[in-house]
Amino acid sequence: MIHEIAMGTPVRNSSNHEAAAPHSTGETPPSRSRAPSRSRAGGWSPTSWRSRPDPQAVRYDDPAAVERVAARIAELPPLVSSWEVERLRALVAEAQLGRRFLLQGGDCAETMRECRADTIANKLEILLKMSLVLIVGGGKPVVRVGRFAGQYAKPRSRPTEVRGGLELPSYFGDLVNGSEFTPEARRPDPERMLACYHHAAMTLNFVRSLSAGGLSDLERPERWDLSFSERADLPAPVRECFQATTRQLEDALRCMDALGGAGSELSRVEFFTSHEALNLHYESAQTRAALHRDDHYDLTAHMPWLGERTRSLDGAHVEFLRGISNPIGIKLGPTVTPVEVLRLLDTLNPTEIPGRIVLITRMGAERVEETLPPLLEVVKRAGRRVLWVCDPMHGNTITTSSGVKTREFAAIVREIERTFDAHDACGTYLGGVHFELTGDHVTECIGGSVREEDLSHAYETLCDPRLNQSQALELSYCIARRMRAMRP
């Protein structure tokens, strides 16, 4: 079991906070990683997004209540610190140069009821196990970014849902409304923003307070569920690679124990948080200005991201994100054009700040070979510095004959492999992966030991299907194997 997760420098209560500008972070990050100011460019402010179209805007009954809740959240301490944000941006900058690999994963949509010690610990543990496999098998330090402590909002393709002739608002995540199909639960309630803030704070507090030891005290790999490596359909070279990596893990952990963990990448555990910056009332309420500078930070998370439905150049979400100093993720699906990508880069990172942009491609296994290479080529020719990350989940969602939404493990692996191939052909670098996963033993994705008829056994997600612990761990071995093949 994990004993301690270091989250970087905690938020400081500055004695000058009351004298600072409204929403000040009360901190000045180290000058070596300081970003040039973007806040005044084009009249930006934390609320300038209000003048832009927002197709995912929530239809609250009482706008005045929304403002009261946002004002209360603005008075509360930030969930993360600007020092931590700057630390992540420095690590992403190294990953952009091929020196690190980013692992991002967690729930499709967090729920407040799952803010439990065992759920959080299981999710953290599978991400740490995956990172350990990637460090030892892939030969690179890993940047760990969780989809948690804020992934409470979900975009929807339709604002309403119809069941049995009754039409109600769609479920937009616990930040907005409830999942139960009743008029009371589905009514958007601004008080939920405050409740989710408190649950995010509790989640972060638990992650940060797990006792000392880091990765060195994880259960040994020989105790992990590695049954996937014994499947009859697994090619012998793949099985041998899995087993060799496991032996390396065991040797590395024994060596680290002998050295007391000192100086080892395996023993320095940093964790960062991310979520889609969807509800801008919530995001802007926690946006703070740095002392004595014009930089602003969205302190709900270390790395917010733009989704497929919110990356419109003239939209509210791009307007908001262009003015903050956090690293920014941008989801790119198969319909995006090279011109759109360059315009997004021009808008969100006009001064080419290292570590600023993470491009997360989600093309689908059958469309990667067609849609990804033109994007890689145009960004490479333009000389833009980005971190390319593969999200193999969202483009591979299917519905079974019985109407269950799921994903095939084999398609997820194919998208990863074909994304690696595309980068190899272009001379670019795949520097990370992005998964929807859980540390629990759910049956939501088909593959490994989960068959279609097994989906009903433990199908718990309220939105998209997630990898379970065994499937996620198998994927980490597959990725490490591919990383190993790329190393000089």
Tab-separated table of C-alpha atoms in Angstrom:
chain	number	residue	atom	x	y	z
A	1	MET	CA	0.000	0.000	0.000
A	2	ILE	CA	1.097	3.553	-0.671
A	3	HIS	CA	2.372	5.483	2.329
A	4	GLU	CA	3.029	9.015	1.094
A	5	ILE	CA	2.293	11.083	-1.958
A	6	ALA	CA	4.202	14.351	-2.179
A	7	MET	CA	2.172	17.020	-3.954
A	8	GLY	CA	4.875	19.643	-4.159
A	9	THR	CA	4.801	22.891	-2.189
A	10	PRO	CA	1.512	23.345	-0.300
A	11	VAL	CA	-0.505	26.538	-0.508
A	12	ARG	CA	0.944	29.189	1.801
A	13	ASN	CA	-1.151	31.626	3.792
A	14	SER	CA	0.669	34.848	3.025
A	15	SER	CA	0.614	37.598	5.629
A	16	ASN	CA	0.259	40.035	2.723
A	17	HIS	CA	-2.789	38.275	1.331
A	18	GLU	CA	-5.313	40.850	2.552
A	19	ALA	CA	-3.325	43.667	0.996
A	20	ALA	CA	-3.003	41.889	-2.327
A	21	ALA	CA	-5.231	42.355	-5.327
A	22	PRO	CA	-8.536	40.461	-5.276
A	23	HIS	CA	-8.117	36.735	-5.948
A	24	SER	CA	-4.350	36.938	-5.423
A	25	THR	CA	-2.460	33.684	-5.031
A	26	GLY	CA	-0.362	35.310	-2.357
A	27	GLU	CA	2.709	33.674	-3.932
A	28	THR	CA	5.372	34.431	-6.480
A	29	PRO	CA	6.675	31.345	-8.313
A	30	PRO	CA	10.419	31.030	-8.864
A	31	SER	CA	11.610	33.487	-11.485
A	32	ARG	CA	13.374	30.784	-13.523
A	33	SER	CA	9.994	29.257	-14.456
A	34	ARG	CA	7.990	32.439	-14.623
A	35	ALA	CA	5.726	32.783	-17.659
A	36	PRO	CA	5.421	36.006	-19.618
A	37	SER	CA	2.160	37.737	-18.799
A	38	ARG	CA	-0.820	37.033	-21.016
A	39	SER	CA	-3.512	38.437	-18.779
A	40	ARG	CA	-3.922	41.863	-20.365
A	41	ALA	CA	-3.633	40.622	-23.942
A	42	GLY	CA	-6.749	41.565	-25.849
A	43	GLY	CA	-8.517	42.817	-22.715
A	44	TRP	CA	-8.483	39.445	-20.963
A	45	SER	CA	-9.808	39.084	-17.433
A	46	PRO	CA	-10.971	36.037	-15.418
A	47	THR	CA	-14.529	36.895	-16.471
A	48	SER	CA	-14.021	38.065	-20.066
A	49	TRP	CA	-15.315	34.642	-21.173
A	50	ARG	CA	-18.825	35.854	-20.335
A	51	SER	CA	-18.942	37.829	-23.579
A	52	ARG	CA	-18.256	34.734	-25.717
A	53	PRO	CA	-20.604	31.939	-26.840
A	54	ASP	CA	-20.694	28.828	-24.656
A	55	PRO	CA	-22.537	25.839	-26.168
A	56	GLN	CA	-22.107	23.917	-22.889
A	57	ALA	CA	-23.476	26.707	-20.677
A	58	VAL	CA	-25.636	25.452	-17.819
A	59	ARG	CA	-29.207	26.783	-17.718
A	60	TYR	CA	-29.590	27.746	-14.071
A	61	ASP	CA	-32.990	28.920	-12.836
A	62	ASP	CA	-31.550	31.619	-10.572
A	63	PRO	CA	-28.523	33.508	-12.008
A	64	ALA	CA	-28.217	35.526	-8.798
A	65	ALA	CA	-27.712	32.319	-6.817
A	66	VAL	CA	-24.923	31.314	-9.221
A	67	GLU	CA	-23.135	34.602	-8.541
A	68	ARG	CA	-23.506	34.189	-4.768
A	69	VAL	CA	-21.991	30.696	-4.862
A	70	ALA	CA	-19.159	31.790	-7.174
A	71	ALA	CA	-18.378	34.684	-4.824
A	72	ARG	CA	-18.183	32.272	-1.887
A	73	ILE	CA	-15.847	29.916	-3.772
A	74	ALA	CA	-13.661	32.899	-4.668
A	75	GLU	CA	-13.196	33.593	-0.938
A	76	LEU	CA	-12.115	30.025	-0.137
A	77	PRO	CA	-8.463	28.881	-0.250
A	78	PRO	CA	-7.227	27.691	-3.657
A	79	LEU	CA	-7.236	23.935	-4.217
A	80	VAL	CA	-3.697	23.902	-5.633
A	81	SER	CA	-0.832	26.381	-5.539
A	82	SER	CA	0.801	28.375	-8.294
A	83	TRP	CA	4.134	26.834	-7.234
A	84	GLU	CA	2.766	23.393	-8.058
A	85	VAL	CA	1.396	24.646	-11.380
A	86	GLU	CA	4.819	26.031	-12.303
A	87	ARG	CA	6.454	22.752	-11.272
A	88	LEU	CA	4.141	20.797	-13.579
A	89	ARG	CA	4.785	23.213	-16.437
A	90	ALA	CA	8.538	22.660	-16.020
A	91	LEU	CA	8.028	18.873	-16.118
A	92	VAL	CA	5.819	19.106	-19.208
A	93	ALA	CA	8.530	21.202	-20.865
A	94	GLU	CA	10.985	18.347	-20.257
A	95	ALA	CA	8.482	15.851	-21.625
A	96	GLN	CA	8.166	17.985	-24.757
A	97	LEU	CA	11.876	17.357	-25.309
A	98	GLY	CA	11.457	13.598	-24.903
A	99	ARG	CA	13.025	13.476	-21.444
A	100	ARG	CA	9.860	12.445	-19.570
A	101	PHE	CA	6.605	10.614	-20.258
A	102	LEU	CA	3.199	11.836	-19.073
A	103	LEU	CA	0.632	9.437	-17.603
A	104	GLN	CA	-2.818	10.969	-17.171
A	105	GLY	CA	-5.742	8.934	-15.908
A	106	GLY	CA	-8.780	8.664	-13.704
A	107	ASP	CA	-12.554	8.687	-13.752
A	108	CYS	CA	-14.684	9.703	-16.687
A	109	ALA	CA	-16.826	11.668	-14.246
A	110	GLU	CA	-16.113	11.868	-10.533
A	111	THR	CA	-19.044	11.661	-8.163
A	112	MET	CA	-19.258	13.055	-4.676
A	113	ARG	CA	-20.440	9.730	-3.292
A	114	GLU	CA	-17.157	8.134	-4.430
A	115	CYS	CA	-15.093	10.503	-2.309
A	116	ARG	CA	-14.103	7.538	-0.131
A	117	ALA	CA	-10.735	6.477	1.200
A	118	ASP	CA	-10.677	3.092	-0.531
A	119	THR	CA	-11.806	4.448	-3.906
A	120	ILE	CA	-9.215	7.239	-3.902
A	121	ALA	CA	-6.430	4.935	-2.690
A	122	ASN	CA	-7.250	2.290	-5.339
A	123	LYS	CA	-7.234	4.890	-8.118
A	124	LEU	CA	-3.954	6.317	-6.898
A	125	GLU	CA	-2.427	2.890	-6.536
A	126	ILE	CA	-3.146	1.771	-10.112
A	127	LEU	CA	-1.707	5.016	-11.488
A	128	LEU	CA	1.417	4.519	-9.387
A	129	LYS	CA	1.785	0.900	-10.499
A	130	MET	CA	1.403	1.962	-14.125
A	131	SER	CA	4.000	4.699	-13.695
A	132	LEU	CA	6.379	2.242	-12.089
A	133	VAL	CA	6.078	-0.104	-15.082
A	134	LEU	CA	6.693	2.826	-17.454
A	135	ILE	CA	9.713	4.085	-15.512
A	136	VAL	CA	11.430	0.711	-15.372
A	137	GLY	CA	10.208	-0.774	-18.653
A	138	GLY	CA	10.204	2.426	-20.710
A	139	GLY	CA	13.331	3.970	-19.276
A	140	LYS	CA	11.957	7.474	-18.652
A	141	PRO	CA	10.804	9.429	-15.596
A	142	VAL	CA	7.008	9.693	-15.519
A	143	VAL	CA	4.857	12.759	-14.855
A	144	ARG	CA	1.711	11.582	-13.043
A	145	VAL	CA	-1.484	13.558	-13.642
A	146	GLY	CA	-4.797	12.357	-12.225
A	147	ARG	CA	-8.275	13.000	-13.567
A	148	PHE	CA	-9.517	13.623	-10.046
A	149	ALA	CA	-10.281	16.267	-7.410
A	150	GLY	CA	-12.281	18.247	-9.956
A	151	GLN	CA	-13.564	16.051	-12.813
A	152	TYR	CA	-17.139	16.655	-11.694
A	153	ALA	CA	-18.521	18.208	-14.884
A	154	LYS	CA	-19.254	16.454	-18.174
A	155	PRO	CA	-20.053	17.908	-21.607
A	156	ARG	CA	-23.133	16.516	-23.321
A	157	SER	CA	-24.119	16.281	-26.961
A	158	ARG	CA	-27.738	17.191	-26.099
A	159	PRO	CA	-28.997	19.482	-23.320
A	160	THR	CA	-31.969	17.239	-22.552
A	161	GLU	CA	-32.708	13.521	-22.289
A	162	VAL	CA	-36.004	11.696	-22.962
A	163	ARG	CA	-37.087	8.536	-21.152
A	164	GLY	CA	-40.581	7.064	-21.380
A	165	GLY	CA	-41.922	10.276	-22.871
A	166	LEU	CA	-40.464	12.443	-20.084
A	167	GLU	CA	-37.885	15.073	-21.121
A	168	LEU	CA	-35.440	16.331	-18.492
A	169	PRO	CA	-32.069	18.099	-18.509
A	170	SER	CA	-29.153	15.790	-19.285
A	171	TYR	CA	-26.808	14.797	-16.471
A	172	PHE	CA	-23.913	17.269	-16.674
A	173	GLY	CA	-21.966	15.795	-13.773
A	174	ASP	CA	-22.244	16.266	-10.018
A	175	LEU	CA	-20.972	19.841	-10.337
A	176	VAL	CA	-24.273	20.707	-12.030
A	177	ASN	CA	-27.044	18.211	-11.237
A	178	GLY	CA	-27.803	14.663	-10.102
A	179	SER	CA	-27.760	11.479	-12.161
A	180	GLU	CA	-31.178	10.229	-10.998
A	181	PHE	CA	-33.816	10.713	-13.679
A	182	THR	CA	-36.183	12.917	-11.687
A	183	PRO	CA	-37.097	16.595	-12.125
A	184	GLU	CA	-35.610	17.394	-8.709
A	185	ALA	CA	-32.256	15.688	-9.331
A	186	ARG	CA	-31.827	16.969	-12.877
A	187	ARG	CA	-32.479	20.608	-12.000
A	188	PRO	CA	-29.128	22.464	-12.194
A	189	ASP	CA	-28.242	23.578	-8.670
A	190	PRO	CA	-25.433	26.139	-8.160
A	191	GLU	CA	-24.888	24.932	-4.571
A	192	ARG	CA	-23.373	21.810	-6.101
A	193	MET	CA	-20.326	23.856	-7.156
A	194	LEU	CA	-19.621	24.569	-3.505
A	195	ALA	CA	-20.193	20.934	-2.525
A	196	CYS	CA	-17.819	19.721	-5.261
A	197	TYR	CA	-15.189	22.223	-4.156
A	198	HIS	CA	-15.294	20.702	-0.660
A	199	HIS	CA	-15.114	17.140	-2.025
A	200	ALA	CA	-12.168	18.110	-4.247
A	201	ALA	CA	-10.423	19.592	-1.203
A	202	MET	CA	-11.028	16.401	0.802
A	203	THR	CA	-9.701	14.271	-2.049
A	204	LEU	CA	-6.546	16.372	-2.344
A	205	ASN	CA	-6.063	16.382	1.403
A	206	PHE	CA	-6.197	12.582	1.507
A	207	VAL	CA	-3.816	12.204	-1.429
A	208	ARG	CA	-1.364	14.619	0.145
A	209	SER	CA	-1.543	13.120	3.627
A	210	LEU	CA	-0.908	9.446	2.829
A	211	SER	CA	2.029	8.562	5.089
A	212	ALA	CA	5.715	8.415	4.097
A	213	GLY	CA	7.271	5.906	1.751
A	214	GLY	CA	6.128	6.684	-1.769
A	215	LEU	CA	6.568	3.970	-4.370
A	216	SER	CA	9.082	2.039	-2.336
A	217	ASP	CA	6.319	0.515	-0.223
A	218	LEU	CA	3.948	-0.548	-2.987
A	219	GLU	CA	3.097	-4.210	-2.929
A	220	ARG	CA	5.785	-6.103	-4.809
A	221	PRO	CA	5.104	-6.854	-8.482
A	222	GLU	CA	5.046	-10.585	-7.733
A	223	ARG	CA	1.844	-9.872	-5.758
A	224	TRP	CA	0.171	-7.856	-8.493
A	225	ASP	CA	-2.558	-9.336	-10.654
A	226	LEU	CA	-0.476	-10.190	-13.732
A	227	SER	CA	-2.718	-13.004	-14.961
A	228	PHE	CA	-2.935	-11.297	-18.354
A	229	SER	CA	0.669	-12.310	-19.050
A	230	GLU	CA	-0.335	-16.003	-18.954
A	231	ARG	CA	-3.170	-15.836	-21.493
A	232	ALA	CA	-2.962	-18.537	-24.154
A	233	ASP	CA	-3.585	-16.038	-26.979
A	234	LEU	CA	-0.604	-13.866	-25.991
A	235	PRO	CA	2.330	-14.124	-28.428
A	236	ALA	CA	5.417	-15.647	-26.822
A	237	PRO	CA	7.666	-12.563	-27.398
A	238	VAL	CA	5.071	-10.336	-25.697
A	239	ARG	CA	4.768	-12.711	-22.740
A	240	GLU	CA	8.536	-12.830	-22.393
A	241	CYS	CA	8.709	-9.020	-22.481
A	242	PHE	CA	6.053	-8.753	-19.749
A	243	GLN	CA	7.910	-11.237	-17.572
A	244	ALA	CA	11.280	-9.553	-18.156
A	245	THR	CA	9.829	-6.163	-17.171
A	246	THR	CA	8.356	-7.665	-14.000
A	247	ARG	CA	11.771	-9.084	-13.060
A	248	GLN	CA	13.305	-5.650	-13.633
A	249	LEU	CA	10.670	-4.110	-11.370
A	250	GLU	CA	11.453	-6.572	-8.611
A	251	ASP	CA	15.202	-5.929	-8.934
A	252	ALA	CA	14.702	-2.142	-8.963
A	253	LEU	CA	12.561	-2.192	-5.818
A	254	ARG	CA	15.011	-4.462	-3.991
A	255	CYS	CA	17.867	-2.143	-4.981
A	256	MET	CA	15.912	0.874	-3.808
A	257	ASP	CA	15.261	-0.802	-0.464
A	258	ALA	CA	18.994	-1.458	-0.094
A	259	LEU	CA	19.767	2.196	-0.803
A	260	GLY	CA	17.026	3.461	1.457
A	261	GLY	CA	15.218	4.972	-1.514
A	262	ALA	CA	17.700	7.832	-1.702
A	263	GLY	CA	18.186	9.497	-5.050
A	264	SER	CA	15.833	7.192	-6.938
A	265	GLU	CA	13.198	8.452	-9.365
A	266	LEU	CA	11.032	5.616	-8.061
A	267	SER	CA	10.906	7.102	-4.575
A	268	ARG	CA	10.043	10.691	-5.551
A	269	VAL	CA	6.300	10.637	-6.016
A	270	GLU	CA	4.671	13.818	-7.268
A	271	PHE	CA	1.035	13.877	-8.266
A	272	PHE	CA	-0.802	16.583	-10.177
A	273	THR	CA	-4.489	17.066	-10.878
A	274	SER	CA	-6.422	17.775	-14.055
A	275	HIS	CA	-9.979	18.106	-15.286
A	276	GLU	CA	-11.890	19.553	-18.189
A	277	ALA	CA	-12.421	23.272	-17.582
A	278	LEU	CA	-16.108	23.064	-18.437
A	279	ASN	CA	-18.115	25.107	-15.925
A	280	LEU	CA	-16.489	28.513	-16.177
A	281	HIS	CA	-18.342	29.940	-13.168
A	282	TYR	CA	-16.444	27.416	-11.044
A	283	GLU	CA	-13.101	27.805	-12.838
A	284	SER	CA	-13.025	31.600	-12.836
A	285	ALA	CA	-14.038	31.771	-9.161
A	286	GLN	CA	-10.751	30.065	-8.239
A	287	THR	CA	-8.601	32.048	-10.674
A	288	ARG	CA	-6.051	34.158	-8.821
A	289	ALA	CA	-3.517	36.819	-9.768
A	290	ALA	CA	0.111	36.395	-8.732
A	291	LEU	CA	1.489	39.046	-6.398
A	292	HIS	CA	3.306	41.916	-8.114
A	293	ARG	CA	2.744	40.392	-11.562
A	294	ASP	CA	-0.107	40.234	-14.040
A	295	ASP	CA	-0.109	36.444	-14.368
A	296	HIS	CA	-3.217	34.515	-13.403
A	297	TYR	CA	-3.615	30.849	-12.388
A	298	ASP	CA	-6.684	28.637	-12.420
A	299	LEU	CA	-6.161	27.003	-9.024
A	300	THR	CA	-8.935	24.415	-9.250
A	301	ALA	CA	-6.359	22.088	-10.872
A	302	HIS	CA	-2.779	22.029	-12.090
A	303	MET	CA	-3.725	21.273	-15.714
A	304	PRO	CA	-7.191	22.138	-17.041
A	305	TRP	CA	-8.064	21.029	-20.553
A	306	LEU	CA	-10.271	21.967	-23.506
A	307	GLY	CA	-12.601	19.260	-24.781
A	308	GLU	CA	-13.801	18.386	-28.261
A	309	ARG	CA	-16.965	20.419	-27.701
A	310	THR	CA	-15.306	23.469	-26.133
A	311	ARG	CA	-12.275	24.312	-28.298
A	312	SER	CA	-14.038	26.770	-30.604
A	313	LEU	CA	-11.656	29.664	-31.257
A	314	ASP	CA	-14.315	32.310	-30.608
A	315	GLY	CA	-15.827	30.411	-27.679
A	316	ALA	CA	-15.892	31.128	-23.967
A	317	HIS	CA	-13.555	28.292	-22.988
A	318	VAL	CA	-10.684	29.289	-25.281
A	319	GLU	CA	-11.130	32.870	-24.117
A	320	PHE	CA	-10.823	31.824	-20.475
A	321	LEU	CA	-7.869	29.461	-20.903
A	322	ARG	CA	-5.804	31.832	-23.040
A	323	GLY	CA	-5.281	34.131	-20.059
A	324	ILE	CA	-4.167	31.691	-17.386
A	325	SER	CA	-0.605	30.478	-16.828
A	326	ASN	CA	-1.365	26.782	-16.252
A	327	PRO	CA	-0.313	24.065	-18.684
A	328	ILE	CA	-3.304	23.550	-20.998
A	329	GLY	CA	-4.533	20.300	-22.495
A	330	ILE	CA	-6.360	20.386	-25.835
A	331	LYS	CA	-8.398	17.369	-26.971
A	332	LEU	CA	-8.152	16.804	-30.743
A	333	GLY	CA	-10.605	14.446	-32.441
A	334	PRO	CA	-10.752	13.209	-36.041
A	335	THR	CA	-12.659	16.248	-37.330
A	336	VAL	CA	-10.049	18.842	-36.335
A	337	THR	CA	-8.055	20.392	-39.195
A	338	PRO	CA	-4.367	21.359	-39.238
A	339	VAL	CA	-5.366	25.011	-39.653
A	340	GLU	CA	-7.547	24.843	-36.532
A	341	VAL	CA	-4.677	23.364	-34.530
A	342	LEU	CA	-2.286	26.133	-35.561
A	343	ARG	CA	-4.862	28.795	-34.730
A	344	LEU	CA	-5.402	27.260	-31.304
A	345	LEU	CA	-1.648	27.302	-30.694
A	346	ASP	CA	-1.439	30.925	-31.837
A	347	THR	CA	-4.259	31.880	-29.461
A	348	LEU	CA	-3.272	29.836	-26.410
A	349	ASN	CA	0.521	30.082	-26.644
A	350	PRO	CA	1.497	32.993	-28.882
A	351	THR	CA	4.890	33.478	-27.193
A	352	GLU	CA	5.856	29.769	-27.302
A	353	ILE	CA	6.180	29.224	-23.550
A	354	PRO	CA	7.767	25.793	-22.881
A	355	GLY	CA	5.490	23.332	-21.093
A	356	ARG	CA	2.357	25.296	-21.925
A	357	ILE	CA	0.574	23.078	-24.490
A	358	VAL	CA	-0.404	19.405	-24.295
A	359	LEU	CA	-2.146	18.132	-27.449
A	360	ILE	CA	-4.261	15.074	-26.608
A	361	THR	CA	-5.289	13.170	-29.732
A	362	ARG	CA	-8.388	10.945	-29.665
A	363	MET	CA	-8.868	9.740	-33.226
A	364	GLY	CA	-10.154	6.182	-32.890
A	365	ALA	CA	-8.170	3.089	-33.877
A	366	GLU	CA	-9.550	2.997	-37.418
A	367	ARG	CA	-8.897	6.674	-38.186
A	368	VAL	CA	-5.462	7.340	-36.670
A	369	GLU	CA	-3.503	6.516	-39.806
A	370	GLU	CA	-5.623	8.939	-41.844
A	371	THR	CA	-6.159	11.855	-39.463
A	372	LEU	CA	-3.097	12.099	-37.202
A	373	PRO	CA	-0.138	12.460	-39.638
A	374	PRO	CA	-1.329	15.777	-41.174
A	375	LEU	CA	-1.529	17.302	-37.674
A	376	LEU	CA	1.925	16.054	-36.721
A	377	GLU	CA	3.416	17.374	-39.950
A	378	VAL	CA	1.923	20.867	-39.743
A	379	VAL	CA	2.887	21.376	-36.100
A	380	LYS	CA	6.396	20.080	-36.799
A	381	ARG	CA	6.837	22.321	-39.871
A	382	ALA	CA	5.621	25.330	-37.874
A	383	GLY	CA	8.267	24.603	-35.242
A	384	ARG	CA	5.724	24.631	-32.428
A	385	ARG	CA	6.757	23.105	-29.114
A	386	VAL	CA	3.983	20.843	-27.797
A	387	LEU	CA	3.617	17.595	-25.893
A	388	TRP	CA	1.750	14.960	-27.922
A	389	VAL	CA	-0.416	12.632	-25.827
A	390	CYS	CA	-2.663	9.780	-26.991
A	391	ASP	CA	-6.166	9.322	-25.571
A	392	PRO	CA	-7.166	5.901	-26.972
A	393	MET	CA	-10.461	5.779	-25.076
A	394	HIS	CA	-12.879	8.326	-26.517
A	395	GLY	CA	-12.543	7.412	-30.179
A	396	ASN	CA	-13.238	3.740	-29.521
A	397	THR	CA	-16.596	3.789	-27.750
A	398	ILE	CA	-19.135	1.283	-29.075
A	399	THR	CA	-22.608	0.075	-28.110
A	400	THR	CA	-23.378	-3.608	-27.731
A	401	SER	CA	-26.420	-5.291	-29.255
A	402	SER	CA	-28.110	-4.990	-25.857
A	403	GLY	CA	-27.511	-1.225	-25.776
A	404	VAL	CA	-24.568	-1.083	-23.340
A	405	LYS	CA	-21.871	1.517	-23.981
A	406	THR	CA	-18.420	-0.074	-23.847
A	407	ARG	CA	-14.912	-0.068	-25.336
A	408	GLU	CA	-12.851	-2.905	-26.724
A	409	PHE	CA	-9.439	-3.354	-25.137
A	410	ALA	CA	-8.013	-4.514	-28.470
A	411	ALA	CA	-9.103	-1.266	-30.167
A	412	ILE	CA	-7.491	0.765	-27.393
A	413	VAL	CA	-4.204	-1.071	-27.917
A	414	ARG	CA	-4.455	-0.603	-31.712
A	415	GLU	CA	-4.879	3.153	-31.372
A	416	ILE	CA	-1.823	3.377	-29.125
A	417	GLU	CA	0.270	1.269	-31.513
A	418	ARG	CA	-0.848	3.225	-34.590
A	419	THR	CA	-0.216	6.512	-32.820
A	420	PHE	CA	3.333	5.400	-32.019
A	421	ASP	CA	3.705	4.394	-35.689
A	422	ALA	CA	2.503	7.797	-36.913
A	423	HIS	CA	4.983	9.612	-34.684
A	424	ASP	CA	7.800	7.316	-35.792
A	425	ALA	CA	7.018	8.029	-39.459
A	426	CYS	CA	6.863	11.790	-38.890
A	427	GLY	CA	9.934	12.013	-36.686
A	428	THR	CA	7.925	13.351	-33.746
A	429	TYR	CA	7.592	12.012	-30.216
A	430	LEU	CA	4.590	10.510	-28.446
A	431	GLY	CA	5.168	11.814	-24.953
A	432	GLY	CA	2.185	10.570	-22.980
A	433	VAL	CA	-1.081	8.681	-22.664
A	434	HIS	CA	-4.484	9.646	-21.276
A	435	PHE	CA	-6.906	7.011	-19.917
A	436	GLU	CA	-10.277	6.758	-18.262
A	437	LEU	CA	-9.655	4.132	-15.603
A	438	THR	CA	-10.379	3.056	-12.066
A	439	GLY	CA	-8.515	1.023	-9.485
A	440	ASP	CA	-11.686	-0.959	-8.781
A	441	HIS	CA	-12.596	-4.289	-10.371
A	442	VAL	CA	-15.315	-2.994	-12.683
A	443	THR	CA	-16.521	-4.674	-15.873
A	444	GLU	CA	-17.040	-1.789	-18.292
A	445	CYS	CA	-14.563	-2.410	-21.133
A	446	ILE	CA	-14.463	-5.665	-23.118
A	447	GLY	CA	-11.138	-7.467	-23.213
A	448	GLY	CA	-8.784	-9.522	-21.093
A	449	SER	CA	-10.982	-11.432	-18.677
A	450	VAL	CA	-14.077	-9.303	-19.399
A	451	ARG	CA	-16.486	-10.641	-22.029
A	452	GLU	CA	-19.576	-8.877	-23.356
A	453	GLU	CA	-21.798	-11.039	-21.163
A	454	ASP	CA	-19.740	-9.939	-18.126
A	455	LEU	CA	-20.496	-6.225	-18.511
A	456	SER	CA	-23.501	-6.378	-16.200
A	457	HIS	CA	-21.473	-7.823	-13.300
A	458	ALA	CA	-19.882	-4.537	-12.178
A	459	TYR	CA	-20.862	-1.793	-14.627
A	460	GLU	CA	-20.717	1.261	-12.347
A	461	THR	CA	-19.841	4.304	-14.468
A	462	LEU	CA	-22.448	7.040	-14.897
A	463	CYS	CA	-20.966	8.188	-18.203
A	464	ASP	CA	-18.186	6.495	-20.175
A	465	PRO	CA	-16.724	3.011	-19.586
A	466	ARG	CA	-13.390	2.796	-17.747
A	467	LEU	CA	-10.515	0.344	-17.717
A	468	ASN	CA	-10.295	-1.761	-14.586
A	469	GLN	CA	-7.078	-2.323	-12.655
A	470	SER	CA	-5.976	-5.424	-14.569
A	471	GLN	CA	-6.670	-3.880	-17.981
A	472	ALA	CA	-4.888	-0.639	-17.071
A	473	LEU	CA	-1.855	-2.500	-15.800
A	474	GLU	CA	-1.671	-4.625	-18.963
A	475	LEU	CA	-1.754	-1.454	-21.051
A	476	SER	CA	1.162	-0.009	-19.117
A	477	TYR	CA	3.227	-3.089	-19.986
A	478	CYS	CA	2.265	-2.724	-23.666
A	479	ILE	CA	3.277	0.945	-23.677
A	480	ALA	CA	6.556	0.265	-21.861
A	481	ARG	CA	7.364	-2.430	-24.416
A	482	ARG	CA	6.866	0.059	-27.233
A	483	MET	CA	8.875	2.736	-25.421
A	484	ARG	CA	11.698	0.254	-24.897
A	485	ALA	CA	11.787	-0.495	-28.631
A	486	MET	CA	12.152	3.232	-29.375
A	487	ARG	CA	15.064	3.861	-27.031
A	488	PRO	CA	18.477	4.346	-28.701
